[in-house]
Tab-separated table of C-alpha atoms in Angstrom:
chain	number	residue	atom	x	y	z
M	1119	UNK	CA	-85.765	-0.678	-63.857
M	1120	UNK	CA	-87.295	-3.974	-63.107
M	1121	UNK	CA	-85.037	-6.994	-62.885
M	1122	UNK	CA	-86.745	-10.155	-63.834
M	1123	UNK	CA	-85.014	-13.424	-63.208
M	1124	UNK	CA	-87.022	-16.267	-63.989
M	1125	UNK	CA	-84.477	-18.961	-63.004
M	1126	UNK	CA	-85.363	-21.235	-60.219
M	1127	UNK	CA	-84.023	-20.285	-56.790
M	1128	UNK	CA	-81.227	-22.945	-56.850
M	1129	UNK	CA	-79.911	-21.629	-60.023
M	1130	UNK	CA	-80.021	-17.981	-59.166
M	1131	UNK	CA	-76.572	-16.238	-58.969
M	1132	UNK	CA	-75.918	-15.321	-55.305
M	1133	UNK	CA	-74.129	-12.086	-54.434
M	1134	UNK	CA	-71.152	-13.912	-52.817
M	1135	UNK	CA	-68.786	-11.130	-53.299
M	1136	UNK	CA	-70.877	-8.584	-51.310
M	1137	UNK	CA	-71.256	-11.118	-48.342
M	1138	UNK	CA	-67.399	-11.822	-48.486
M	1139	UNK	CA	-66.572	-8.087	-48.620
M	1140	UNK	CA	-68.910	-7.373	-45.740
M	1141	UNK	CA	-67.179	-10.096	-43.515
M	1142	UNK	CA	-63.549	-9.132	-44.785
M	1143	UNK	CA	-64.177	-5.513	-43.827
M	1144	UNK	CA	-65.667	-6.415	-40.527
M	1145	UNK	CA	-62.548	-8.671	-40.015
M	1146	UNK	CA	-60.113	-5.965	-41.008
M	1147	UNK	CA	-61.782	-3.248	-38.819
M	1148	UNK	CA	-61.635	-5.681	-35.862
M	1149	UNK	CA	-58.030	-6.543	-36.411
M	1150	UNK	CA	-57.199	-2.909	-36.786
M	1151	UNK	CA	-58.911	-2.015	-33.614
M	1152	UNK	CA	-57.190	-4.976	-31.829
M	1153	UNK	CA	-53.857	-3.748	-33.379
M	1154	UNK	CA	-54.459	-0.164	-32.274
M	1155	UNK	CA	-55.463	-1.213	-28.855
M	1156	UNK	CA	-52.320	-3.307	-28.461
M	1157	UNK	CA	-50.214	-0.193	-29.529
M	1158	UNK	CA	-52.079	1.933	-27.087
M	1159	UNK	CA	-51.589	-0.430	-24.362
M	1160	UNK	CA	-47.887	-0.926	-25.204
M	1161	UNK	CA	-47.099	2.864	-25.643
M	1162	UNK	CA	-49.494	3.957	-22.910
M	1163	UNK	CA	-48.024	1.601	-20.381
M	1164	UNK	CA	-44.453	2.610	-21.449
M	1165	UNK	CA	-45.411	6.223	-21.164
M	1166	UNK	CA	-47.020	5.939	-17.658
M	1167	UNK	CA	-44.146	3.745	-16.423
M	1168	UNK	CA	-41.494	6.310	-17.687
M	1169	UNK	CA	-43.358	9.256	-16.399
M	1170	UNK	CA	-43.821	7.673	-12.842
M	1171	UNK	CA	-39.888	6.583	-12.986
M	1172	UNK	CA	-38.879	10.145	-14.099
M	1173	UNK	CA	-41.087	11.893	-11.438
M	1174	UNK	CA	-39.701	9.536	-8.733
M	1175	UNK	CA	-36.012	10.113	-9.863
M	1176	UNK	CA	-36.620	13.868	-9.975
M	1177	UNK	CA	-38.192	13.957	-6.488
M	1178	UNK	CA	-34.899	12.315	-5.134
M	1179	UNK	CA	-32.633	14.835	-6.499
M	1180	UNK	CA	-33.455	17.829	-4.208
M	1181	UNK	CA	-33.294	15.552	-1.168
M	1182	UNK	CA	-29.649	14.536	-2.098
M	1183	UNK	CA	-28.561	17.842	-3.684
M	1184	UNK	CA	-26.469	18.803	-0.614
M	1185	UNK	CA	-24.460	15.600	-0.540
M	1186	UNK	CA	-24.424	15.585	-4.303
M	1187	UNK	CA	-22.746	18.839	-4.401
M	1188	UNK	CA	-20.235	18.012	-1.646
M	1189	UNK	CA	-19.090	14.772	-3.329
M	1190	UNK	CA	-19.004	16.584	-6.714
M	1191	UNK	CA	-16.787	19.324	-5.057
M	1192	UNK	CA	-14.525	16.782	-3.446
M	1193	UNK	CA	-14.112	14.889	-6.632
M	1194	UNK	CA	-13.435	17.921	-8.664
M	1195	UNK	CA	-10.744	18.873	-6.096
M	1196	UNK	CA	-9.213	15.302	-6.220
M	1197	UNK	CA	-9.227	15.434	-9.910
M	1198	UNK	CA	-7.485	18.913	-9.904
M	1199	UNK	CA	-4.967	17.722	-7.241
M	1200	UNK	CA	-4.228	14.652	-9.400
M	1201	UNK	CA	-3.638	16.697	-12.444
M	1202	UNK	CA	-1.416	19.154	-10.622
M	1203	UNK	CA	0.630	16.356	-8.947
M	1204	UNK	CA	1.165	14.432	-12.099
M	1205	UNK	CA	1.940	17.724	-13.955
M	1206	UNK	CA	4.766	18.536	-11.450
M	1207	UNK	CA	6.051	15.042	-11.304
M	1208	UNK	CA	6.147	14.805	-14.993
M	1209	UNK	CA	8.261	17.886	-15.536
M	1210	UNK	CA	10.593	17.433	-12.644
M	1211	UNK	CA	11.266	13.597	-13.114
M	1212	UNK	CA	14.157	13.842	-15.578
M	1213	UNK	CA	17.082	14.822	-13.520
M	1214	UNK	CA	20.655	13.650	-13.734
M	1215	UNK	CA	22.083	12.876	-10.159
M	1216	UNK	CA	25.130	15.076	-10.827
M	1217	UNK	CA	26.327	15.185	-7.110
M	1218	UNK	CA	26.237	11.369	-7.111
M	1219	UNK	CA	28.074	11.094	-10.385
M	1220	UNK	CA	30.765	13.519	-9.192
M	1221	UNK	CA	31.188	11.452	-5.999
M	1222	UNK	CA	31.375	8.156	-7.931
M	1223	UNK	CA	34.092	9.682	-10.338
M	1224	UNK	CA	36.306	10.556	-7.424
M	1225	UNK	CA	35.793	7.301	-5.651
M	1226	UNK	CA	36.711	5.358	-8.788
M	1227	UNK	CA	39.758	7.345	-9.220
M	1228	UNK	CA	42.960	5.521	-8.801
M	1229	UNK	CA	46.371	6.735	-7.972
M	1230	UNK	CA	47.974	7.962	-11.146
M	1231	UNK	CA	44.778	9.480	-12.752
M	1232	UNK	CA	43.839	12.971	-12.535
M	1233	UNK	CA	41.147	14.965	-14.256
M	1234	UNK	CA	41.725	18.042	-16.314
M	1235	UNK	CA	38.255	18.950	-17.740
M	1236	UNK	CA	34.835	17.749	-17.081
M	1237	UNK	CA	31.945	18.792	-19.067
M	1238	UNK	CA	28.341	17.654	-18.875
M	1239	UNK	CA	25.234	18.944	-20.492
M	1240	UNK	CA	21.804	17.520	-21.465
M	1241	UNK	CA	23.362	15.825	-24.526
M	1242	UNK	CA	26.771	14.886	-23.694
M	1243	UNK	CA	29.198	13.928	-20.908
M	1244	UNK	CA	32.859	14.383	-21.639
M	1245	UNK	CA	35.802	13.768	-19.311
M	1246	UNK	CA	39.384	14.870	-20.098
M	1247	UNK	CA	42.072	13.388	-17.810
M	1248	UNK	CA	45.627	12.011	-17.691
M	1249	UNK	CA	47.179	8.864	-16.355
M	1250	UNK	CA	50.584	8.123	-15.324
M	1251	UNK	CA	52.150	4.903	-13.934
M	1252	UNK	CA	55.568	4.160	-12.757
M	1253	UNK	CA	55.015	0.517	-13.642
M	1254	UNK	CA	54.255	1.662	-17.183
M	1255	UNK	CA	50.759	0.225	-17.210
M	1256	UNK	CA	48.939	3.347	-17.885
M	1257	UNK	CA	46.374	1.780	-20.265
M	1258	UNK	CA	45.496	-0.898	-17.738
M	1259	UNK	CA	44.975	1.702	-14.959
M	1260	UNK	CA	42.862	3.733	-17.468
M	1261	UNK	CA	40.840	0.500	-18.530
M	1262	UNK	CA	40.275	-0.339	-14.861
M	1263	UNK	CA	38.890	3.184	-14.227
M	1264	UNK	CA	36.616	2.903	-17.381
M	1265	UNK	CA	35.350	-0.526	-16.350
M	1266	UNK	CA	34.493	0.573	-12.875
M	1267	UNK	CA	32.649	3.566	-14.349
M	1268	UNK	CA	30.786	1.585	-16.972
M	1269	UNK	CA	29.685	-0.959	-14.223
M	1270	UNK	CA	28.325	1.945	-12.245
M	1271	UNK	CA	24.432	1.087	-12.223
M	1272	UNK	CA	23.268	4.234	-10.515
M	1273	UNK	CA	24.679	6.731	-13.107
M	1274	UNK	CA	22.467	6.936	-16.181
M	1275	UNK	CA	23.980	5.757	-19.500
M	1276	UNK	CA	27.362	5.149	-17.685
M	1277	UNK	CA	27.588	1.639	-19.585
M	1278	UNK	CA	27.764	3.583	-22.814
M	1279	UNK	CA	30.808	5.462	-21.794
M	1280	UNK	CA	33.713	5.165	-24.214
M	1281	UNK	CA	37.263	6.009	-24.640
M	1282	UNK	CA	37.242	8.736	-27.299
M	1283	UNK	CA	40.848	9.546	-27.434
M	1284	UNK	CA	44.035	8.500	-25.779
M	1285	UNK	CA	47.495	9.966	-26.699
M	1286	UNK	CA	50.686	9.305	-25.156
M	1287	UNK	CA	53.167	12.224	-24.341
M	1288	UNK	CA	56.471	12.479	-22.393
M	1289	UNK	CA	56.916	14.789	-19.562
M	1290	UNK	CA	60.291	15.072	-18.136
M	1291	UNK	CA	61.080	11.363	-19.170
M	1292	UNK	CA	57.768	9.937	-17.835
M	1293	UNK	CA	55.171	8.679	-20.172
M	1294	UNK	CA	51.749	10.188	-19.537
M	1295	UNK	CA	48.473	9.267	-21.425
M	1296	UNK	CA	45.958	12.053	-21.996
M	1297	UNK	CA	42.527	10.510	-22.421
M	1298	UNK	CA	39.074	11.567	-23.302
M	1299	UNK	CA	36.124	9.701	-22.014
M	1300	UNK	CA	32.649	10.551	-23.807
M	1301	UNK	CA	29.206	9.580	-23.653
M	1302	UNK	CA	26.168	10.718	-25.647
M	1303	UNK	CA	23.133	11.282	-23.321
M	1304	UNK	CA	20.410	11.858	-25.984
Y	43	UNK	CA	-79.783	-0.668	-58.832
Y	44	UNK	CA	-77.119	1.825	-59.846
Y	45	UNK	CA	-78.294	4.326	-57.187
Y	46	UNK	CA	-78.217	1.506	-54.586
Y	47	UNK	CA	-74.630	0.784	-55.367
Y	48	UNK	CA	-73.727	4.468	-55.382
Y	49	UNK	CA	-75.219	4.826	-51.896
Y	50	UNK	CA	-73.373	1.933	-50.647
Y	51	UNK	CA	-70.175	2.970	-52.043
Y	52	UNK	CA	-70.630	6.479	-50.447
Y	53	UNK	CA	-71.364	4.805	-47.179
Y	54	UNK	CA	-68.055	2.840	-47.406
Y	55	UNK	CA	-66.183	5.966	-48.336
Y	56	UNK	CA	-67.801	7.919	-45.284
Y	57	UNK	CA	-66.782	4.879	-43.081
Y	58	UNK	CA	-63.339	4.828	-44.553
Y	59	UNK	CA	-63.043	8.592	-43.961
Y	60	UNK	CA	-64.291	8.341	-40.314
Y	61	UNK	CA	-61.741	5.462	-39.700
Y	62	UNK	CA	-58.822	7.530	-41.212
Y	63	UNK	CA	-59.813	10.562	-39.282
Y	64	UNK	CA	-60.069	8.723	-36.125
Y	65	UNK	CA	-56.737	6.948	-36.818
Y	66	UNK	CA	-55.112	10.414	-37.747
Y	67	UNK	CA	-56.560	12.015	-34.564
Y	68	UNK	CA	-55.360	9.034	-32.626
Y	69	UNK	CA	-51.939	8.933	-33.995
Y	70	UNK	CA	-51.305	12.738	-34.077
Y	71	UNK	CA	-52.783	13.811	-30.771
Y	72	UNK	CA	-52.272	10.616	-28.486
Y	73	UNK	CA	-49.658	8.128	-29.838
Y	74	UNK	CA	-47.252	10.735	-31.318
Y	75	UNK	CA	-46.995	12.959	-28.164
Y	76	UNK	CA	-46.716	9.869	-26.027
Y	77	UNK	CA	-43.767	8.602	-28.303
Y	78	UNK	CA	-42.158	12.128	-28.161
Y	79	UNK	CA	-42.421	12.228	-24.433
Y	80	UNK	CA	-40.982	8.925	-23.972
Y	81	UNK	CA	-38.085	9.699	-26.425
Y	82	UNK	CA	-37.535	13.037	-24.563
Y	83	UNK	CA	-37.528	11.650	-20.956
Y	84	UNK	CA	-35.644	8.308	-21.723
Y	85	UNK	CA	-32.241	9.743	-21.974
Y	86	UNK	CA	-32.853	11.928	-18.892
Y	87	UNK	CA	-34.150	9.050	-17.021
Y	88	UNK	CA	-31.101	7.040	-18.098
Y	89	UNK	CA	-28.747	9.950	-16.968
Y	90	UNK	CA	-30.551	10.372	-13.538
Y	91	UNK	CA	-30.401	6.604	-12.854
Y	92	UNK	CA	-26.754	6.688	-13.802
Y	93	UNK	CA	-26.166	9.808	-11.587
Y	94	UNK	CA	-28.044	8.337	-8.771
Y	95	UNK	CA	-26.212	5.074	-9.058
Y	96	UNK	CA	-22.755	6.659	-9.091
Y	97	UNK	CA	-24.012	8.944	-6.250
Y	98	UNK	CA	-24.850	5.809	-4.138
Y	99	UNK	CA	-21.577	4.179	-4.956
Y	100	UNK	CA	-19.589	7.485	-4.086
Y	101	UNK	CA	-21.494	7.923	-0.943
Y	102	UNK	CA	-20.444	4.268	0.082
Y	103	UNK	CA	-16.798	5.285	-0.708
Y	104	UNK	CA	-17.031	8.834	0.675
Y	105	UNK	CA	-14.646	8.164	3.415
Y	106	UNK	CA	-12.169	6.584	1.054
Y	107	UNK	CA	-12.485	9.491	-1.153
Y	108	UNK	CA	-11.901	11.996	1.702
Y	109	UNK	CA	-8.847	9.985	2.686
Y	110	UNK	CA	-7.424	10.034	-0.738
Y	111	UNK	CA	-7.935	13.653	-1.079
Y	112	UNK	CA	-6.102	14.206	2.235
Y	113	UNK	CA	-3.099	12.164	1.016
Y	114	UNK	CA	-3.064	13.992	-2.394
Y	115	UNK	CA	-3.285	17.395	-0.544
Y	116	UNK	CA	-0.390	16.636	1.490
Y	117	UNK	CA	1.443	15.230	-1.334
Y	118	UNK	CA	0.593	18.211	-3.308
Y	119	UNK	CA	1.808	20.772	-0.716
Y	120	UNK	CA	5.326	19.136	-0.868
Y	121	UNK	CA	5.261	19.038	-4.642
Y	122	UNK	CA	3.965	22.624	-4.991
Y	123	UNK	CA	7.152	23.862	-3.301
Y	124	UNK	CA	9.061	22.377	-6.350
Y	125	UNK	CA	7.780	25.036	-8.433
Y	126	UNK	CA	8.457	28.585	-7.223
Y	127	UNK	CA	6.523	31.748	-7.704
Y	128	UNK	CA	7.928	34.407	-9.940
Y	129	UNK	CA	8.881	36.755	-7.016
Y	130	UNK	CA	10.607	33.809	-5.223
Y	131	UNK	CA	13.355	33.548	-7.678
Y	132	UNK	CA	15.619	36.012	-6.024
Y	133	UNK	CA	14.994	34.276	-2.652
Y	134	UNK	CA	16.020	31.008	-4.339
Y	135	UNK	CA	19.309	32.779	-5.681
Y	136	UNK	CA	20.047	33.995	-2.230
Y	137	UNK	CA	19.519	30.613	-0.901
Y	138	UNK	CA	21.949	29.163	-3.321
Y	139	UNK	CA	24.516	31.804	-2.424
Y	140	UNK	CA	23.882	30.683	1.341
Y	141	UNK	CA	24.580	27.140	0.680
Y	142	UNK	CA	27.763	27.973	-1.436
Y	143	UNK	CA	29.023	29.907	1.749
Y	144	UNK	CA	28.204	26.865	4.029
Y	145	UNK	CA	29.951	24.423	1.736
Y	146	UNK	CA	33.001	26.570	1.222
Y	147	UNK	CA	32.215	27.244	-2.474
Y	148	UNK	CA	33.274	30.599	-3.633
Y	149	UNK	CA	30.542	32.016	-5.904
Y	150	UNK	CA	31.982	34.423	-8.225
Y	151	UNK	CA	28.866	35.307	-10.253
Y	152	UNK	CA	25.194	34.112	-10.004
Y	153	UNK	CA	22.511	35.306	-12.352
Y	154	UNK	CA	19.082	34.031	-13.040
Y	155	UNK	CA	18.124	34.090	-16.858
Y	156	UNK	CA	14.606	33.934	-18.058
Y	157	UNK	CA	14.728	32.669	-21.616
Y	158	UNK	CA	12.261	34.591	-23.579
Y	159	UNK	CA	11.991	31.633	-25.964
Y	160	UNK	CA	11.135	29.270	-23.262
Y	161	UNK	CA	7.879	27.457	-23.898
Y	162	UNK	CA	5.187	27.861	-21.051
Y	163	UNK	CA	3.930	24.704	-19.732
Y	164	UNK	CA	0.056	24.670	-19.255
Y	165	UNK	CA	-2.148	22.314	-17.431
Y	166	UNK	CA	-1.213	23.461	-13.937
Y	167	UNK	CA	-4.114	25.007	-11.855
Y	168	UNK	CA	-2.074	27.729	-10.326
Y	169	UNK	CA	-0.840	29.329	-13.466
Y	170	UNK	CA	1.483	28.700	-16.370
Y	171	UNK	CA	4.824	27.126	-15.671
Y	172	UNK	CA	7.943	28.595	-17.183
Y	173	UNK	CA	11.443	27.043	-17.198
Y	174	UNK	CA	14.258	29.409	-15.994
Y	175	UNK	CA	18.050	29.121	-15.736
Y	176	UNK	CA	20.406	30.136	-13.023
Y	177	UNK	CA	23.952	30.680	-14.274
Y	178	UNK	CA	26.765	30.485	-11.512
Y	179	UNK	CA	30.515	30.762	-11.829
Y	180	UNK	CA	32.442	29.110	-9.074
Y	181	UNK	CA	35.811	28.576	-7.693
Y	182	UNK	CA	35.858	25.646	-5.298
Y	183	UNK	CA	37.359	22.305	-4.582
Y	184	UNK	CA	35.971	19.017	-6.050
Y	185	UNK	CA	34.424	17.635	-3.033
Y	186	UNK	CA	33.063	20.964	-1.780
Y	187	UNK	CA	31.495	21.448	-5.219
Y	188	UNK	CA	29.952	17.928	-5.013
Y	189	UNK	CA	28.547	18.633	-1.539
Y	190	UNK	CA	27.190	21.971	-2.841
Y	191	UNK	CA	25.384	20.494	-5.830
Y	192	UNK	CA	24.050	17.629	-3.552
Y	193	UNK	CA	22.479	20.196	-1.267
Y	194	UNK	CA	20.918	22.008	-4.299
Y	195	UNK	CA	19.612	18.722	-5.708
Y	196	UNK	CA	17.926	17.909	-2.399
Y	197	UNK	CA	16.209	21.384	-2.014
Y	198	UNK	CA	12.323	21.567	-1.799
Y	199	UNK	CA	12.549	23.699	-4.962
Y	200	UNK	CA	13.245	21.851	-7.989
Y	201	UNK	CA	16.794	22.342	-9.301
Y	202	UNK	CA	18.398	20.536	-12.138
Y	203	UNK	CA	21.918	20.730	-13.331
Y	204	UNK	CA	21.598	21.537	-17.018
Y	205	UNK	CA	25.179	22.153	-17.641
Y	206	UNK	CA	28.521	21.851	-15.618
Y	207	UNK	CA	31.973	22.611	-16.898
Y	208	UNK	CA	34.803	22.087	-14.517
Y	209	UNK	CA	38.262	23.032	-15.380
Y	210	UNK	CA	40.904	21.600	-13.077
Y	211	UNK	CA	43.364	24.167	-12.467
Y	212	UNK	CA	47.033	23.233	-13.104
Y	213	UNK	CA	48.353	25.739	-10.536
Y	214	UNK	CA	45.830	25.583	-7.840
Y	215	UNK	CA	45.415	21.983	-7.478
Y	216	UNK	CA	42.698	21.928	-4.976
Y	217	UNK	CA	40.623	24.708	-6.690
Y	218	UNK	CA	38.449	24.191	-9.735
Y	219	UNK	CA	36.978	26.713	-11.997
Y	220	UNK	CA	33.415	25.766	-12.504
Y	221	UNK	CA	30.609	27.079	-14.802
Y	222	UNK	CA	27.368	25.688	-13.576
Y	223	UNK	CA	23.802	26.280	-15.098
Y	224	UNK	CA	20.864	25.071	-13.068
Y	225	UNK	CA	17.410	24.809	-14.209
Y	226	UNK	CA	14.204	25.742	-12.185
Y	227	UNK	CA	10.573	26.280	-12.815
Y	228	UNK	CA	8.489	29.352	-11.984
Y	229	UNK	CA	4.883	29.726	-12.071
Y	230	UNK	CA	3.240	32.958	-13.363
């Protein structure tokens, strides 16, 4: 087909789109190549850097393997000993100093007071006793004894000790007070 | 004219195909393996670096670590004695009887009781720990009993008074009837 355009050159319609497209495609391709090159540079350099670092680190390991093993063994043994020690301390920490408590009880005992029954388990302490006074001040003697026991800082829960019961009875014309002291431990 | 356009379009398509192919090959065979390798070795590098850093730190503190091991070891030898081996229970009972004789405490009966319901205590490297009880019936004076219990509480082996019942005898003023239950730990 023959295309005849008789219009003057000035007025002829130029193929601007084709030129524009050509330039546009070139620019896009160049931009793509630059972006690709940049990505390659970034990833490639990271890759090489990481590879070298990894190889270097790996090469150090065999040199220190012996020391590493020794330190690791020592650390494991320390950890094991720590665990064992804390386990034993944990299960053996909770202990009532019974000998000390018995000693304190006898030391705080005034003339005129005697014990009849003493019972202690993990939940309760109970002391049954009697008090007699020729001056007829049994209750004050008992209070003094109770107060001195309550003030004993080294006996666990002694401050919570309470007079649970006190009954007066007469024995051959002498008044005797039978008492029970009690404290809940748990 | 149409043919020319068609040829141009064909050329563009071929160029596009070449570009896509090159890109695909580049991504699949160069970029992707590099990224995968980086992804794979990065955590290993971090771990190795951390290990080496820790190693350097440990090496610096090696003497301190050895010293703390020695201290712990000495401490644990003392503490280990608190928990007895299963076959040492009778030896412990014998020891209690001997202390009783020394302190003028008359032991009427002594018997270790292994509670079948007792819960084992785990987490000890030498085995499982089990609580045991030792029942003792005694005739003794109050102060002798105090000294006897004091000695028991200060033994290397752990002994704990779980229960004590003292009946102060009306007839024998200086002798008490005592029921004592001690708690100990054995390792199996």
